[in-house]
mmCIF file of C-alpha atoms in Angstrom:
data_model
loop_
_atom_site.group_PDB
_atom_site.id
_atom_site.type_symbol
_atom_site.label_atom_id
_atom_site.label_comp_id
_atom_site.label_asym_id
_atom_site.label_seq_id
_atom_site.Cartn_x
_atom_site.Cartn_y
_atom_site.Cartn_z
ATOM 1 C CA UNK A 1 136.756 106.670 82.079
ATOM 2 C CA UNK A 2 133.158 107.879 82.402
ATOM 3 C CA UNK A 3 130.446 105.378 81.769
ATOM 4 C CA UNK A 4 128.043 106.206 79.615
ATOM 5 C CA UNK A 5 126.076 103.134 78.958
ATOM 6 C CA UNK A 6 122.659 103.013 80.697
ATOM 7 C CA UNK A 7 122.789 100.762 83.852
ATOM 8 C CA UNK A 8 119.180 99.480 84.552
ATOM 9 C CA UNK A 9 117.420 97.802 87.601
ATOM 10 C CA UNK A 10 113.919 96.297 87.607
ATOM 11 C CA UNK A 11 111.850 94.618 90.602
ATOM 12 C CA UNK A 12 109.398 95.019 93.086
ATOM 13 C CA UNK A 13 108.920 97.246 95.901
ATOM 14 C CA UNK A 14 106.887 99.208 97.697
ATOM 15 C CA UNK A 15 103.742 97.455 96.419
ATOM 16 C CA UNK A 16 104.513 98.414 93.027
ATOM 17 C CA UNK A 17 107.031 97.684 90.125
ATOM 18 C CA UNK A 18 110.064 99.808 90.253
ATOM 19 C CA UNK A 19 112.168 100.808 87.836
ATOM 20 C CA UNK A 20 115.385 103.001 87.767
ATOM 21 C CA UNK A 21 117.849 103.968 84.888
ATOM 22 C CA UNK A 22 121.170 106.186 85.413
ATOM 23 C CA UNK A 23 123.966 107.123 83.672
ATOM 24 C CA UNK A 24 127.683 107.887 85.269
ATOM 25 C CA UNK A 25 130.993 105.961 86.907
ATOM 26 C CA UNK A 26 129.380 105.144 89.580
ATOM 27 C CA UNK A 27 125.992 104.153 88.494
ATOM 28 C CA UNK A 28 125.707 100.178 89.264
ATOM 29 C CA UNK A 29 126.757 101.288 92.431
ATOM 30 C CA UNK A 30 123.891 103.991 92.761
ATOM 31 C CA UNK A 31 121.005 101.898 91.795
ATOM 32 C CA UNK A 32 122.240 99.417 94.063
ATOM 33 C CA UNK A 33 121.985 102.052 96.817
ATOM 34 C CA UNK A 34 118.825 103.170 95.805
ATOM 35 C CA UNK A 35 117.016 99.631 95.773
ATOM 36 C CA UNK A 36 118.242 99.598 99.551
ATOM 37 C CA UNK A 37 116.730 102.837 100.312
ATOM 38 C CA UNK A 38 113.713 101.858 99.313
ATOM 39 C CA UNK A 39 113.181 98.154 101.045
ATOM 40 C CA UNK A 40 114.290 100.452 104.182
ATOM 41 C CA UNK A 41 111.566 103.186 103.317
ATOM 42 C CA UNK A 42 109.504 100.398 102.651
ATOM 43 C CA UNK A 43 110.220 99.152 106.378
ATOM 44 C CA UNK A 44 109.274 102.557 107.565
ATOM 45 C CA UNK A 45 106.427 103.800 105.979
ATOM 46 C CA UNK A 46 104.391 100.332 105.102
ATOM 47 C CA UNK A 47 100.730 99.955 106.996
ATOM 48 C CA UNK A 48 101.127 96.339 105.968
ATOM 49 C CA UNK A 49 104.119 95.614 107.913
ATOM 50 C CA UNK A 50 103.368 94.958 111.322
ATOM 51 C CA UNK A 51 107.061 96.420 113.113
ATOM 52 C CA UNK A 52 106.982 99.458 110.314
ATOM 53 C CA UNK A 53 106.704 103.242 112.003
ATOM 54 C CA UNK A 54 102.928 103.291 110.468
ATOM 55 C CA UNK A 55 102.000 99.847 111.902
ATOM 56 C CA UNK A 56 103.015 101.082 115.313
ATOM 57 C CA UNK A 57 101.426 104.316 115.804
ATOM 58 C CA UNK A 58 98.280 102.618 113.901
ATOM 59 C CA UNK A 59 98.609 100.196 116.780
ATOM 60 C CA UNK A 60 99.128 102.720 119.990
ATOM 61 C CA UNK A 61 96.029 104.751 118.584
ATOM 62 C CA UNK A 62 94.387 106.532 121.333
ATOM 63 C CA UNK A 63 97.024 105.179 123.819
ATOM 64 C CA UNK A 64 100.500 106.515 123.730
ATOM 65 C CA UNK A 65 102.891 108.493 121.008
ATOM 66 C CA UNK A 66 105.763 106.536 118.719
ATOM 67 C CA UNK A 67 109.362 107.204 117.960
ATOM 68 C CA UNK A 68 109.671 107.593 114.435
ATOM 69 C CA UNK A 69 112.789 107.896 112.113
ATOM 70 C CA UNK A 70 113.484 111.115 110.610
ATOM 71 C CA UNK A 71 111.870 110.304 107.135
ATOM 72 C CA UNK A 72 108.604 109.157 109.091
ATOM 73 C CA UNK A 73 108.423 112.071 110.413
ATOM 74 C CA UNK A 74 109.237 114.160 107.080
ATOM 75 C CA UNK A 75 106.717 112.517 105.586
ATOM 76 C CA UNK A 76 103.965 112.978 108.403
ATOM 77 C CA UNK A 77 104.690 116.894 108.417
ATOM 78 C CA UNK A 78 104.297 117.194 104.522
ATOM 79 C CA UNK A 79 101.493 115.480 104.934
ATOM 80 C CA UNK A 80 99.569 117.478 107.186
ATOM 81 C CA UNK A 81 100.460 120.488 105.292
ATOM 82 C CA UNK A 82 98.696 119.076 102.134
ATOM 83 C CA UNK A 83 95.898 118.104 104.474
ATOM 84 C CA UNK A 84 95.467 122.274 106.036
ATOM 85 C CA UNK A 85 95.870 123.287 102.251
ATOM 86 C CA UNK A 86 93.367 120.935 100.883
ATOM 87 C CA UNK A 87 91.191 122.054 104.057
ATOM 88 C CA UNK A 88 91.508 117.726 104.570
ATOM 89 C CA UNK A 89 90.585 115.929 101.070
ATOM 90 C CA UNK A 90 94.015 114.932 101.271
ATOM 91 C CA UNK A 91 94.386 113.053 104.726
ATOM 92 C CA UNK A 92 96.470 110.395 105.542
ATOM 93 C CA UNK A 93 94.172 109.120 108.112
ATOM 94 C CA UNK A 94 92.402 107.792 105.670
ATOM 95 C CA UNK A 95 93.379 103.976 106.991
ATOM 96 C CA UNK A 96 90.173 103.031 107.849
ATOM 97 C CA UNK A 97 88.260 104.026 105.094
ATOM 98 C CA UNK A 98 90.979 102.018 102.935
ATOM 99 C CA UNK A 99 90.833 99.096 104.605
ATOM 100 C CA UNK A 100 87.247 99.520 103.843
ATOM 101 C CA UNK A 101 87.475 99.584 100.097
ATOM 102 C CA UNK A 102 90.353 96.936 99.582
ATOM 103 C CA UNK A 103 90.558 96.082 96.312
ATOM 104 C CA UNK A 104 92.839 92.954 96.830
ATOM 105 C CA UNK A 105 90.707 91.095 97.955
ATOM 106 C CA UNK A 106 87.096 92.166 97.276
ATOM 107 C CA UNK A 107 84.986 94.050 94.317
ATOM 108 C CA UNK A 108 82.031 94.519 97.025
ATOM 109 C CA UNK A 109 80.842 98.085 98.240
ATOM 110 C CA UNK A 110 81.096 98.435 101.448
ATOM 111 C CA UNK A 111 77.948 98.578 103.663
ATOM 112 C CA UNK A 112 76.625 102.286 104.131
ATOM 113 C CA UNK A 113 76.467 101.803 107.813
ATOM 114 C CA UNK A 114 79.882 100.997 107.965
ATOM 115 C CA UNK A 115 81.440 103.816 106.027
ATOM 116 C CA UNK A 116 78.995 105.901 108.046
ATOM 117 C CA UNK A 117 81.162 104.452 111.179
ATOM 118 C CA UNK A 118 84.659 105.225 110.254
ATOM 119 C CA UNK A 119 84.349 108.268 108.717
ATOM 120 C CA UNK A 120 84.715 109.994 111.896
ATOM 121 C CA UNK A 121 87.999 108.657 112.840
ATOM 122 C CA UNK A 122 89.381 110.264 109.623
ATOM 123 C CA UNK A 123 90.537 113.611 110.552
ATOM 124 C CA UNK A 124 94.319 114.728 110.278
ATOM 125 C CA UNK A 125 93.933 116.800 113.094
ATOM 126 C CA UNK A 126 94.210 113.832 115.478
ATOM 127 C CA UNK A 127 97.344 113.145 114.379
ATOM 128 C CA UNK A 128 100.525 114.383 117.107
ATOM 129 C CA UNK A 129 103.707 115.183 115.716
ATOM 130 C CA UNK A 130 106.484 116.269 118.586
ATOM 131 C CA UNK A 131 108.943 118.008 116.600
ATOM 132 C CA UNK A 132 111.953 117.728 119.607
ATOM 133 C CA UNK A 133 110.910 114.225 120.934
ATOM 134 C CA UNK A 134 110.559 112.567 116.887
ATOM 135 C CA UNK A 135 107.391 111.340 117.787
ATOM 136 C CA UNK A 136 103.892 110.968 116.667
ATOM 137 C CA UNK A 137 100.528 109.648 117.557
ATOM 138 C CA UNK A 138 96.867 109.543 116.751
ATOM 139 C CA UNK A 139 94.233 110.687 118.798
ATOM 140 C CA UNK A 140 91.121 107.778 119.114
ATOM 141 C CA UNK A 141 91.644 104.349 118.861
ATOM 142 C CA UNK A 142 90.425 102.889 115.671
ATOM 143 C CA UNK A 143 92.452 105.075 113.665
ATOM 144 C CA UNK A 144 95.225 104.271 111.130
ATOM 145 C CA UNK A 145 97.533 106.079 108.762
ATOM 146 C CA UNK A 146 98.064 105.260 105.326
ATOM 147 C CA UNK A 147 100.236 106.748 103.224
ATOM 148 C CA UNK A 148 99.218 105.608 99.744
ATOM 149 C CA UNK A 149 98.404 108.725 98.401
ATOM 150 C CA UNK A 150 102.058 110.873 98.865
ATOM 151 C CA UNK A 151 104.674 107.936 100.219
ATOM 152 C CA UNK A 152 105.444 106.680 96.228
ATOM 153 C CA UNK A 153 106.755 110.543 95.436
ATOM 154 C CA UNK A 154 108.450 110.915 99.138
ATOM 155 C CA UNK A 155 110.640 107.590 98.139
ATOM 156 C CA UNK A 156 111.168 108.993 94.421
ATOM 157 C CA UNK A 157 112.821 112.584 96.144
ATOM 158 C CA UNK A 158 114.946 110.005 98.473
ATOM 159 C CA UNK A 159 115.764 108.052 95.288
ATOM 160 C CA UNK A 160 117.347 111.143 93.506
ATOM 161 C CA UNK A 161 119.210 112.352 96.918
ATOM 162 C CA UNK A 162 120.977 108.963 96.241
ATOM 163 C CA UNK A 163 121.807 109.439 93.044
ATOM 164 C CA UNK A 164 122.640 112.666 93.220
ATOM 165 C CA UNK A 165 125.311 111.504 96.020
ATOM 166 C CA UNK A 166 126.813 109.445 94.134
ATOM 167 C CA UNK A 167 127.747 112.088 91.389
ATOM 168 C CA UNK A 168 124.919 111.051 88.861
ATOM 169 C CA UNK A 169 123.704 113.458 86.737
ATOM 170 C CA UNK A 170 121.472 111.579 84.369
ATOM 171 C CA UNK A 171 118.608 109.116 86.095
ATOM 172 C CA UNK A 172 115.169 108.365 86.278
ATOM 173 C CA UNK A 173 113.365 106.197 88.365
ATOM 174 C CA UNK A 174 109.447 105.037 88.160
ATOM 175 C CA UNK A 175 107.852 103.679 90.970
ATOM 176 C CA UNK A 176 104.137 102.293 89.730
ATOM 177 C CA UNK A 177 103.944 105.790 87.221
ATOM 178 C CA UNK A 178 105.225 107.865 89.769
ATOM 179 C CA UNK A 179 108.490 109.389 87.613
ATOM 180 C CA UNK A 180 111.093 111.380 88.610
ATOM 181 C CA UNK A 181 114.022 112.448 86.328
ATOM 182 C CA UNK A 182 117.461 113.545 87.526
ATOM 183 C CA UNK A 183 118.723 116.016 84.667
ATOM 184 C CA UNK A 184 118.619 115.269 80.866
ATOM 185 C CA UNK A 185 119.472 112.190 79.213
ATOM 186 C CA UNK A 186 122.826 112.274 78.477
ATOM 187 C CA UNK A 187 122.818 114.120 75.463
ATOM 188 C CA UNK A 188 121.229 117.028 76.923
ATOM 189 C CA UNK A 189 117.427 116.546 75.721
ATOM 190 C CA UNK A 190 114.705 116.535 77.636
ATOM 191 C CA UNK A 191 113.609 112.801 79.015
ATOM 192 C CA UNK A 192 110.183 111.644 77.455
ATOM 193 C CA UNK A 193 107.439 110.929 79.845
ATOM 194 C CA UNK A 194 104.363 109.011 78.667
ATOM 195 C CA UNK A 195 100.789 109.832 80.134
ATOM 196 C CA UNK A 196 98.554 107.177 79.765
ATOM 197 C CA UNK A 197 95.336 107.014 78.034
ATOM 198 C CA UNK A 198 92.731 106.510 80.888
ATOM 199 C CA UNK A 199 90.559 104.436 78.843
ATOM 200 C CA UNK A 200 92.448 102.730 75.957
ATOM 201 C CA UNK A 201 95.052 99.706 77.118
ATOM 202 C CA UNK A 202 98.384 99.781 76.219
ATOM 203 C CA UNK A 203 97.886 103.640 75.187
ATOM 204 C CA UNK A 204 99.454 106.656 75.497
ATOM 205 C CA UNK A 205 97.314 109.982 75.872
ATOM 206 C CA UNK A 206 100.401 111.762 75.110
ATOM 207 C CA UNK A 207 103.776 112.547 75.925
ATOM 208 C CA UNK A 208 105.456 115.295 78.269
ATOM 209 C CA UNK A 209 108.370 116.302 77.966
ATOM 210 C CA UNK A 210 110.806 117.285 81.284
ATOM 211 C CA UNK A 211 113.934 118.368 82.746
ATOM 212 C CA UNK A 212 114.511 117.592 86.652
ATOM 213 C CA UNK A 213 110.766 117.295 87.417
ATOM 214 C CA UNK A 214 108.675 114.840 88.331
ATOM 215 C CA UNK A 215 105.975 114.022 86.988
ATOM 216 C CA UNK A 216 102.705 111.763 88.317
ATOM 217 C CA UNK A 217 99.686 110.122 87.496
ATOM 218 C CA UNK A 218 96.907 109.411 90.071
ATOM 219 C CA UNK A 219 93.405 107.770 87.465
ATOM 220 C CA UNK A 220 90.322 106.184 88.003
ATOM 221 C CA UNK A 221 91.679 103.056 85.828
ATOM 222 C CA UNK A 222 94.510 102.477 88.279
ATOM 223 C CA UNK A 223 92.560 100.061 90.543
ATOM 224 C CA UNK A 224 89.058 99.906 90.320
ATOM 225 C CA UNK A 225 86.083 97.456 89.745
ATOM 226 C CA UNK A 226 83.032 97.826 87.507
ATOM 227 C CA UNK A 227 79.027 97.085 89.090
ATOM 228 C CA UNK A 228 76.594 94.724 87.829
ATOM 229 C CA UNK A 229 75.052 98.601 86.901
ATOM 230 C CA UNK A 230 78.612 99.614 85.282
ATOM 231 C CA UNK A 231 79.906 101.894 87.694
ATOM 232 C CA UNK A 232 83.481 102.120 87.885
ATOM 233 C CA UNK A 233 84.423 102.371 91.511
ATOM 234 C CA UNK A 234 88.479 103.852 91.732
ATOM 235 C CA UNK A 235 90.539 103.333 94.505
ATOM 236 C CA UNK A 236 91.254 107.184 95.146
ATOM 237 C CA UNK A 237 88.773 107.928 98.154
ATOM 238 C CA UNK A 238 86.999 111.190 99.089
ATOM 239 C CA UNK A 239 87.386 111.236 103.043
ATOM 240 C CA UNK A 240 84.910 113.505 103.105
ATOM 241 C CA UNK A 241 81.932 111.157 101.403
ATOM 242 C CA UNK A 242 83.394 107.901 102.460
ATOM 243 C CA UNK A 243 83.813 107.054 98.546
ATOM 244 C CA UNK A 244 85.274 106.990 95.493
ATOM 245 C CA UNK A 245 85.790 110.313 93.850
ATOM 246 C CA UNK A 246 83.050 111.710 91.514
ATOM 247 C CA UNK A 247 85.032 114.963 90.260
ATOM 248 C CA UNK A 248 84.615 114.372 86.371
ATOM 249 C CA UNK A 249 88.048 113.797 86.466
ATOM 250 C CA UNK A 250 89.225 110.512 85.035
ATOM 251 C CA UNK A 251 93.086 111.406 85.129
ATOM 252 C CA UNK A 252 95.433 114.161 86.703
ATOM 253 C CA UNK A 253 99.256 114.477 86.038
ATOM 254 C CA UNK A 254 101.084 116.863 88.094
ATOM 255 C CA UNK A 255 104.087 118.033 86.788
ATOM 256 C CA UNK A 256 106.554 119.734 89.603
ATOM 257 C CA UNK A 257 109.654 119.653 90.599
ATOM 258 C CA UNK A 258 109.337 117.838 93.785
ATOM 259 C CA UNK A 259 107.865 113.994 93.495
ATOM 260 C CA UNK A 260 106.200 114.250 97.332
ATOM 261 C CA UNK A 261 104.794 117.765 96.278
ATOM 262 C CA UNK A 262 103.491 116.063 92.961
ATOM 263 C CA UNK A 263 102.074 112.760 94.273
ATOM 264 C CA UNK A 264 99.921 114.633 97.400
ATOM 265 C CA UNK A 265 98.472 117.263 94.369
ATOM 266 C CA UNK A 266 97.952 115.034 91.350
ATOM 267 C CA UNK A 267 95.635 112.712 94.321
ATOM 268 C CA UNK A 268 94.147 116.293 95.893
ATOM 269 C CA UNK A 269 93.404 117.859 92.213
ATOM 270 C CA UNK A 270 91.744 114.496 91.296
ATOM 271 C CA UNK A 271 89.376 114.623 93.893
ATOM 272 C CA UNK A 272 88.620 118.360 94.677
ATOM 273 C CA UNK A 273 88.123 118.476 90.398
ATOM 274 C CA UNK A 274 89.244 121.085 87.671
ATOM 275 C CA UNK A 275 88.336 124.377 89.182
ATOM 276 C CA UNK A 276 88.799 124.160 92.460
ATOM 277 C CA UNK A 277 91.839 121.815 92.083
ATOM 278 C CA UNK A 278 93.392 124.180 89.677
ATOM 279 C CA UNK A 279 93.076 126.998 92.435
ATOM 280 C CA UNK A 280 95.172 125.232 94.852
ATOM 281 C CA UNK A 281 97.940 124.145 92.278
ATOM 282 C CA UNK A 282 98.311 128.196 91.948
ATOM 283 C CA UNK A 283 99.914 127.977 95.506
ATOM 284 C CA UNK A 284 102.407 125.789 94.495
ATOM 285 C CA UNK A 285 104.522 127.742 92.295
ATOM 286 C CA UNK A 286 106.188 126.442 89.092
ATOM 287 C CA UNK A 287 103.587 123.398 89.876
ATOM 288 C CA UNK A 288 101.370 122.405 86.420
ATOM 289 C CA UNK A 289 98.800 119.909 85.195
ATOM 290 C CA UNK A 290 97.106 117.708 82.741
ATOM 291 C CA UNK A 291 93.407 117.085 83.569
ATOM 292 C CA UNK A 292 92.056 114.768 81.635
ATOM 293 C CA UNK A 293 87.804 114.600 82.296
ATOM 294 C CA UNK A 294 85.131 111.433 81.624
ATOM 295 C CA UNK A 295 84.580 113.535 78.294
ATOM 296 C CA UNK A 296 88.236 112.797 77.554
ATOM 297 C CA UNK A 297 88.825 116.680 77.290
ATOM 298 C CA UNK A 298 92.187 117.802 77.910
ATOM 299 C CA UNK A 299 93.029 120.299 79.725
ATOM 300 C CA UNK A 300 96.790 121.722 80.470
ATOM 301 C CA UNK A 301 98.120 124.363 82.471
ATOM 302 C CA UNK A 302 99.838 127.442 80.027
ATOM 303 C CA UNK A 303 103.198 126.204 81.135
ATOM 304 C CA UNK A 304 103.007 122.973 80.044
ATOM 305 C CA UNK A 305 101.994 123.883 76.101
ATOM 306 C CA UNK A 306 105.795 123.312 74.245
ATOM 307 C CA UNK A 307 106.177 120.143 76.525
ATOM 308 C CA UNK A 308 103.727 117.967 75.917
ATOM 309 C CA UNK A 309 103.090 116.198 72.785
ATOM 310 C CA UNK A 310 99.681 114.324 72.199
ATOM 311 C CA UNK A 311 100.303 111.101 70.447
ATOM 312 C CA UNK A 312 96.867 111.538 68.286
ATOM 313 C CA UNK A 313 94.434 113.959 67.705
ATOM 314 C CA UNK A 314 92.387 114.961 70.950
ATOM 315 C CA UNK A 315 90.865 117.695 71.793
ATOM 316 C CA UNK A 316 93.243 119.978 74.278
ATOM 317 C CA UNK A 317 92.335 122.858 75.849
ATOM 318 C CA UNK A 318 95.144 125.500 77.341
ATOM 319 C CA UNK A 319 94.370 126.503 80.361
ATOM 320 C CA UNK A 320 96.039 130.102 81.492
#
């Protein structure tokens, strides 16, 4: 008989809280697979794991070239495409400057001088991929890979392979605010996504409604710390400047059907800002957007206007 009571997992992984809900005979068994997939993704793909793919080309910088699994390698070549498109504010060579800002363990700005020295070791273009040997490599030592800024949405496409292998129809999965749905709920509506307000707790800006897309936040009020001056500094780094992102955007949700796709623009948007952010979401087609600026202006692309519902008034501007 089909099952058509939610089966729910909760946890950790990935650095983040995950969270996956599916519907279907063979749904325990999914989520179970899916949980799997991701400590093994995890194992892959991690800069903080010293035998993961990422550690070990981050360790045989400027020496010698890594075999990497399959998915390493998918996600290396997506990334440099985001990275030629984006003419390099996305780059996943962004390690150093990271490791820099680490808001773990410090609310410190980091020295001028030594921003000044790693910024030149950020540059995508020093990273080898070998597309018949499954290997890859980075140019000068000193440089590291870190995938923070697209691996969340890579893990949420492998998440709904899975499901969809196991014959489910109906899921969603949320990985830190990176959503994907699978389908409808299972009585055919749309599933509910909530955008958070980027400066009111416990808020919702609003609420978007989708079918098989998914659907991701990158926000200034993710991780940051405040000055003794009260400067907000963000975790989502321009590689170009060495710092945190001063676009006037406080918020950008990407909308797409593809969570890798979604992830790499909602972080490239964020920091390029509105205009010319909006002009590189036109190469992505049936790609949209919610910008949300330090005005608290909304803005949302034409295609987005019947799905998203704002949970009080604000102002909203429809962008065509």
């Amino acid at each position: 008989m089909f099952k058509t009571a939610a089966i729910r997992s909760a946890g950790k992984g990935m650095d983040t809280d995950m969270f996956h809900t599916a519907f279907g005979k063979y749904a325990e068994k999914a989520i179970k697979a899916v949980n799997q997939e991701a400590w093994r993704l995890e194992q892959l793909l991690s800069c903080f794991i010293p035998t993961s793919d990422i550690s070990r080309i981050n360790q045989s910088a400027g020496v010698k070239c890594e075999k990497i699994s399959p998915e390493t390698y998918e996600i290396l070549s997506h990334s440099i495409l985001f990275s030629v498109c984006s003419k390099g504010i996305f780059d996943a060579t962004i390690g150093p400057l990271a490791n820099l800002w680490d808001y773990k363990k410090t609310s410190e700005i980091p020295e001028t001088e030594k921003i000044k020295e790693v910024l030149p070791f950020i540059n995508y273009s020093d990273l080898y991929l070998d597309p018949v040997a499954k290997t890859a490599g980075l140019k000068q030592n000193g440089q590291c890979i870190n995938l923070g800024g697209i691996g969340k949405g890579f893990a949420s496409d492998k998440f709904l392979e899975i499901f969809r292998n196991y014959g489910i129809t109906s899921a969603l999965t949320n990985l830190g605010g990176n959503v994907a749905a699978l389908g409808t709920k299972p009585d055919g509506s749309p599933w509910n996504i909530g955008i958070r307000h980027p400066r009111l707790p416990n808020t919702l800006l609003g609420i978007v409604s989708v079918t098989d897309k998914a659907v991701v936040t990158s926000g200034d009020y993710q991780r940051y710390f405040i000055d003794r001056k009260g400067k907000r500094y963000h975790h989502i780094l321009n590689p170009v400047t060495g710092y945190p992102s001063e676009s006037e955007l406080i918020s950008v949700t990407v909308v797409t059907e593809n969570g890798t796709t979604a992830d790499a623009l909602s972080t490239i948007i964020f920091i390029t800002g509105k205009n010319a952010g909006l002009n590189i979401l036109k190469s992505f087609p049936g790609a949209e957007a919610i910008l949300v600026d330090n005005e608290l202006t909304v803005y949302i692309t034409s295609n987005l206007g019947n799905c998203f519902h704002p949970v009080d008034e604000i102002n909203i501007q429809i962008i065509r």
